[in-house]
Amino acid sequence: NYSTFLTHITWANAVNGTLSQLGNSIESSEITQGTIVDDDIGQLDLFSTAFKLKNFKVETAQSGEEGIQKALDKGPGLILLDFVMPGLDGLAVLKKLKADPKLKDIKILIMTNLTRPGLQEELMVAGADDFIMKANFTPTELVDRAQKLIVKSE
């Protein structure tokens, strides 16, 4: 669809211009573990590349169910969670993660391009730690935002 196309163009342009500049927000010796959950393989590749360049250990999942399983298996410190996915959407995944005593403390950043009144508030009440509109962030800004979440929790 058109909005997905625009998102891909925006992120492709951002990658060409900014991935090489991802330099100072995370020390090179620091390693942080995260999981990126998105049904769009292109965005998974883009996001994981941005985070790997900053020494994050990154797992990826293409569905909400797979994301929950990876959280159980790996116990990441951070999950970047797409909101609109087939099967379990981001809100359902968020609620399942926050309901599990072993997973409830994982930091969760919800990513979407969906504009709906009250969505951000609904997600924050459900336990999201942060919320971004995908089209409004470059990969550098996404990594920086995630790093701030991790630092805030320490």
mmCIF file of C-alpha atoms in Angstrom:
data_model
loop_
_atom_site.group_PDB
_atom_site.id
_atom_site.type_symbol
_atom_site.label_atom_id
_atom_site.label_comp_id
_atom_site.label_asym_id
_atom_site.label_seq_id
_atom_site.Cartn_x
_atom_site.Cartn_y
_atom_site.Cartn_z
ATOM 1 C CA ASN A 1 0.000 0.000 0.000
ATOM 2 C CA TYR A 2 1.004 3.638 -0.397
ATOM 3 C CA SER A 3 1.921 4.320 3.241
ATOM 4 C CA THR A 4 4.110 1.195 3.351
ATOM 5 C CA PHE A 5 5.784 2.354 0.142
ATOM 6 C CA LEU A 6 6.445 5.803 1.637
ATOM 7 C CA THR A 7 7.826 4.238 4.789
ATOM 8 C CA HIS A 8 10.227 2.120 2.741
ATOM 9 C CA ILE A 9 11.358 5.165 0.765
ATOM 10 C CA THR A 10 11.815 7.199 3.937
ATOM 11 C CA TRP A 11 13.809 4.447 5.642
ATOM 12 C CA ALA A 12 15.846 3.695 2.508
ATOM 13 C CA ASN A 13 16.824 7.353 2.249
ATOM 14 C CA ALA A 14 17.623 7.438 5.948
ATOM 15 C CA VAL A 15 19.845 4.378 5.636
ATOM 16 C CA ASN A 16 21.780 5.869 2.752
ATOM 17 C CA GLY A 17 22.339 9.082 4.679
ATOM 18 C CA THR A 18 22.677 8.113 8.305
ATOM 19 C CA LEU A 19 23.773 4.562 9.053
ATOM 20 C CA SER A 20 27.377 5.563 8.486
ATOM 21 C CA GLN A 21 26.935 8.305 11.101
ATOM 22 C CA LEU A 22 25.720 6.040 13.934
ATOM 23 C CA GLY A 23 28.636 6.786 16.155
ATOM 24 C CA ASN A 24 28.497 8.036 19.685
ATOM 25 C CA SER A 25 25.443 7.026 21.682
ATOM 26 C CA ILE A 26 26.716 3.582 22.709
ATOM 27 C CA GLU A 27 30.267 2.811 23.751
ATOM 28 C CA SER A 28 31.959 0.332 21.438
ATOM 29 C CA SER A 29 32.639 -2.078 24.296
ATOM 30 C CA GLU A 30 29.018 -2.018 25.487
ATOM 31 C CA ILE A 31 26.759 -4.815 24.291
ATOM 32 C CA THR A 32 23.025 -4.642 24.731
ATOM 33 C CA GLN A 33 20.563 -7.354 23.771
ATOM 34 C CA GLY A 34 17.310 -6.594 22.034
ATOM 35 C CA THR A 35 14.607 -8.157 19.917
ATOM 36 C CA ILE A 36 12.942 -6.459 16.979
ATOM 37 C CA VAL A 37 9.457 -7.726 16.136
ATOM 38 C CA ASP A 38 8.049 -6.656 12.766
ATOM 39 C CA ASP A 39 6.225 -8.574 10.043
ATOM 40 C CA ASP A 40 8.002 -6.506 7.353
ATOM 41 C CA ILE A 41 11.315 -8.223 6.508
ATOM 42 C CA GLY A 42 12.720 -5.063 4.926
ATOM 43 C CA GLN A 43 12.190 -3.079 8.088
ATOM 44 C CA LEU A 44 13.564 -5.926 10.210
ATOM 45 C CA ASP A 45 16.751 -5.880 8.131
ATOM 46 C CA LEU A 46 17.009 -2.105 8.300
ATOM 47 C CA PHE A 47 16.428 -1.865 12.034
ATOM 48 C CA SER A 48 18.671 -4.792 12.920
ATOM 49 C CA THR A 49 21.514 -3.370 10.813
ATOM 50 C CA ALA A 50 21.241 -0.014 12.570
ATOM 51 C CA PHE A 51 21.376 -1.660 15.987
ATOM 52 C CA LYS A 52 24.161 -4.100 15.113
ATOM 53 C CA LEU A 53 26.297 -1.175 13.965
ATOM 54 C CA LYS A 54 26.000 0.114 17.527
ATOM 55 C CA ASN A 55 27.033 -3.232 19.071
ATOM 56 C CA PHE A 56 23.561 -4.383 20.056
ATOM 57 C CA LYS A 57 23.049 -8.121 19.998
ATOM 58 C CA VAL A 58 19.824 -8.286 18.020
ATOM 59 C CA GLU A 59 17.295 -11.041 17.518
ATOM 60 C CA THR A 60 14.487 -10.598 15.021
ATOM 61 C CA ALA A 61 10.984 -12.009 14.904
ATOM 62 C CA GLN A 62 8.428 -11.740 12.096
ATOM 63 C CA SER A 63 5.318 -12.262 14.236
ATOM 64 C CA GLY A 64 3.998 -11.477 17.658
ATOM 65 C CA GLU A 65 4.037 -15.149 18.596
ATOM 66 C CA GLU A 66 7.697 -15.500 17.564
ATOM 67 C CA GLY A 67 8.553 -12.317 19.472
ATOM 68 C CA ILE A 68 7.051 -13.685 22.676
ATOM 69 C CA GLN A 69 8.931 -16.967 22.257
ATOM 70 C CA LYS A 70 12.242 -15.134 21.686
ATOM 71 C CA ALA A 71 11.585 -13.044 24.790
ATOM 72 C CA LEU A 72 11.057 -16.244 26.787
ATOM 73 C CA ASP A 73 14.179 -17.856 25.314
ATOM 74 C CA LYS A 74 16.560 -14.891 25.313
ATOM 75 C CA GLY A 75 15.244 -12.443 27.924
ATOM 76 C CA PRO A 76 16.173 -9.304 25.981
ATOM 77 C CA GLY A 77 16.548 -5.973 27.751
ATOM 78 C CA LEU A 78 14.572 -4.225 25.030
ATOM 79 C CA ILE A 79 11.914 -5.126 22.483
ATOM 80 C CA LEU A 80 11.098 -2.923 19.498
ATOM 81 C CA LEU A 81 7.572 -3.988 18.677
ATOM 82 C CA ASP A 82 5.614 -3.196 15.538
ATOM 83 C CA PHE A 83 1.989 -2.399 16.297
ATOM 84 C CA VAL A 84 0.270 -3.588 13.099
ATOM 85 C CA MET A 85 0.957 -7.272 12.431
ATOM 86 C CA PRO A 86 -1.155 -10.241 11.373
ATOM 87 C CA GLY A 87 -2.056 -12.635 14.160
ATOM 88 C CA LEU A 88 -1.111 -11.091 17.485
ATOM 89 C CA ASP A 89 -0.805 -7.346 17.016
ATOM 90 C CA GLY A 90 1.499 -5.154 19.072
ATOM 91 C CA LEU A 91 -1.080 -4.456 21.769
ATOM 92 C CA ALA A 92 -1.801 -8.184 22.280
ATOM 93 C CA VAL A 93 1.934 -8.951 22.455
ATOM 94 C CA LEU A 94 2.502 -6.070 24.868
ATOM 95 C CA LYS A 95 -0.250 -7.317 27.185
ATOM 96 C CA LYS A 96 1.104 -10.895 27.139
ATOM 97 C CA LEU A 97 4.648 -9.721 27.897
ATOM 98 C CA LYS A 98 3.553 -7.461 30.753
ATOM 99 C CA ALA A 99 1.359 -10.217 32.241
ATOM 100 C CA ASP A 100 4.278 -12.676 32.471
ATOM 101 C CA PRO A 101 6.293 -12.236 35.707
ATOM 102 C CA LYS A 102 9.502 -13.286 33.901
ATOM 103 C CA LEU A 103 9.018 -10.777 31.066
ATOM 104 C CA LYS A 104 7.201 -7.830 32.648
ATOM 105 C CA ASP A 105 10.360 -5.745 33.183
ATOM 106 C CA ILE A 106 11.535 -5.834 29.550
ATOM 107 C CA LYS A 107 11.547 -2.331 28.061
ATOM 108 C CA ILE A 108 9.146 -2.136 25.103
ATOM 109 C CA LEU A 109 9.229 0.509 22.398
ATOM 110 C CA ILE A 110 6.174 0.354 20.128
ATOM 111 C CA MET A 111 6.664 1.350 16.480
ATOM 112 C CA THR A 112 3.861 2.140 14.045
ATOM 113 C CA ASN A 113 2.687 4.341 11.221
ATOM 114 C CA LEU A 114 -0.933 3.957 12.293
ATOM 115 C CA THR A 115 -2.561 7.209 13.319
ATOM 116 C CA ARG A 116 -5.522 6.710 15.582
ATOM 117 C CA PRO A 117 -6.706 9.083 18.300
ATOM 118 C CA GLY A 118 -5.726 7.804 21.723
ATOM 119 C CA LEU A 119 -3.455 5.023 20.438
ATOM 120 C CA GLN A 120 -0.308 6.235 22.172
ATOM 121 C CA GLU A 121 -2.117 6.666 25.480
ATOM 122 C CA GLU A 122 -3.712 3.217 25.162
ATOM 123 C CA LEU A 123 -0.308 1.613 24.604
ATOM 124 C CA MET A 124 1.365 3.490 27.444
ATOM 125 C CA VAL A 125 -1.422 2.485 29.847
ATOM 126 C CA ALA A 126 -0.961 -1.143 28.702
ATOM 127 C CA GLY A 127 2.717 -0.974 29.660
ATOM 128 C CA ALA A 128 4.687 0.351 26.681
ATOM 129 C CA ASP A 129 7.777 2.282 27.713
ATOM 130 C CA ASP A 130 7.915 4.404 24.577
ATOM 131 C CA PHE A 131 6.094 4.943 21.294
ATOM 132 C CA ILE A 132 7.282 6.214 17.911
ATOM 133 C CA MET A 133 5.824 6.850 14.485
ATOM 134 C CA LYS A 134 8.169 4.895 12.180
ATOM 135 C CA ALA A 135 8.060 7.397 9.335
ATOM 136 C CA ASN A 136 9.215 10.202 11.647
ATOM 137 C CA PHE A 137 12.482 8.578 12.761
ATOM 138 C CA THR A 138 15.775 7.823 11.061
ATOM 139 C CA PRO A 139 17.668 4.682 12.077
ATOM 140 C CA THR A 140 20.089 6.871 14.070
ATOM 141 C CA GLU A 141 17.229 8.451 15.993
ATOM 142 C CA LEU A 142 15.648 5.057 16.647
ATOM 143 C CA VAL A 143 18.886 3.693 18.115
ATOM 144 C CA ASP A 144 19.300 6.825 20.234
ATOM 145 C CA ARG A 145 15.723 6.574 21.497
ATOM 146 C CA ALA A 146 16.195 2.906 22.403
ATOM 147 C CA GLN A 147 19.484 3.695 24.166
ATOM 148 C CA LYS A 148 17.751 6.364 26.268
ATOM 149 C CA LEU A 149 15.148 3.784 27.324
ATOM 150 C CA ILE A 150 17.850 1.372 28.434
ATOM 151 C CA VAL A 151 19.824 4.046 30.297
ATOM 152 C CA LYS A 152 16.653 5.309 32.006
ATOM 153 C CA SER A 153 15.973 1.814 33.357
ATOM 154 C CA GLU A 154 19.442 1.329 34.850
#
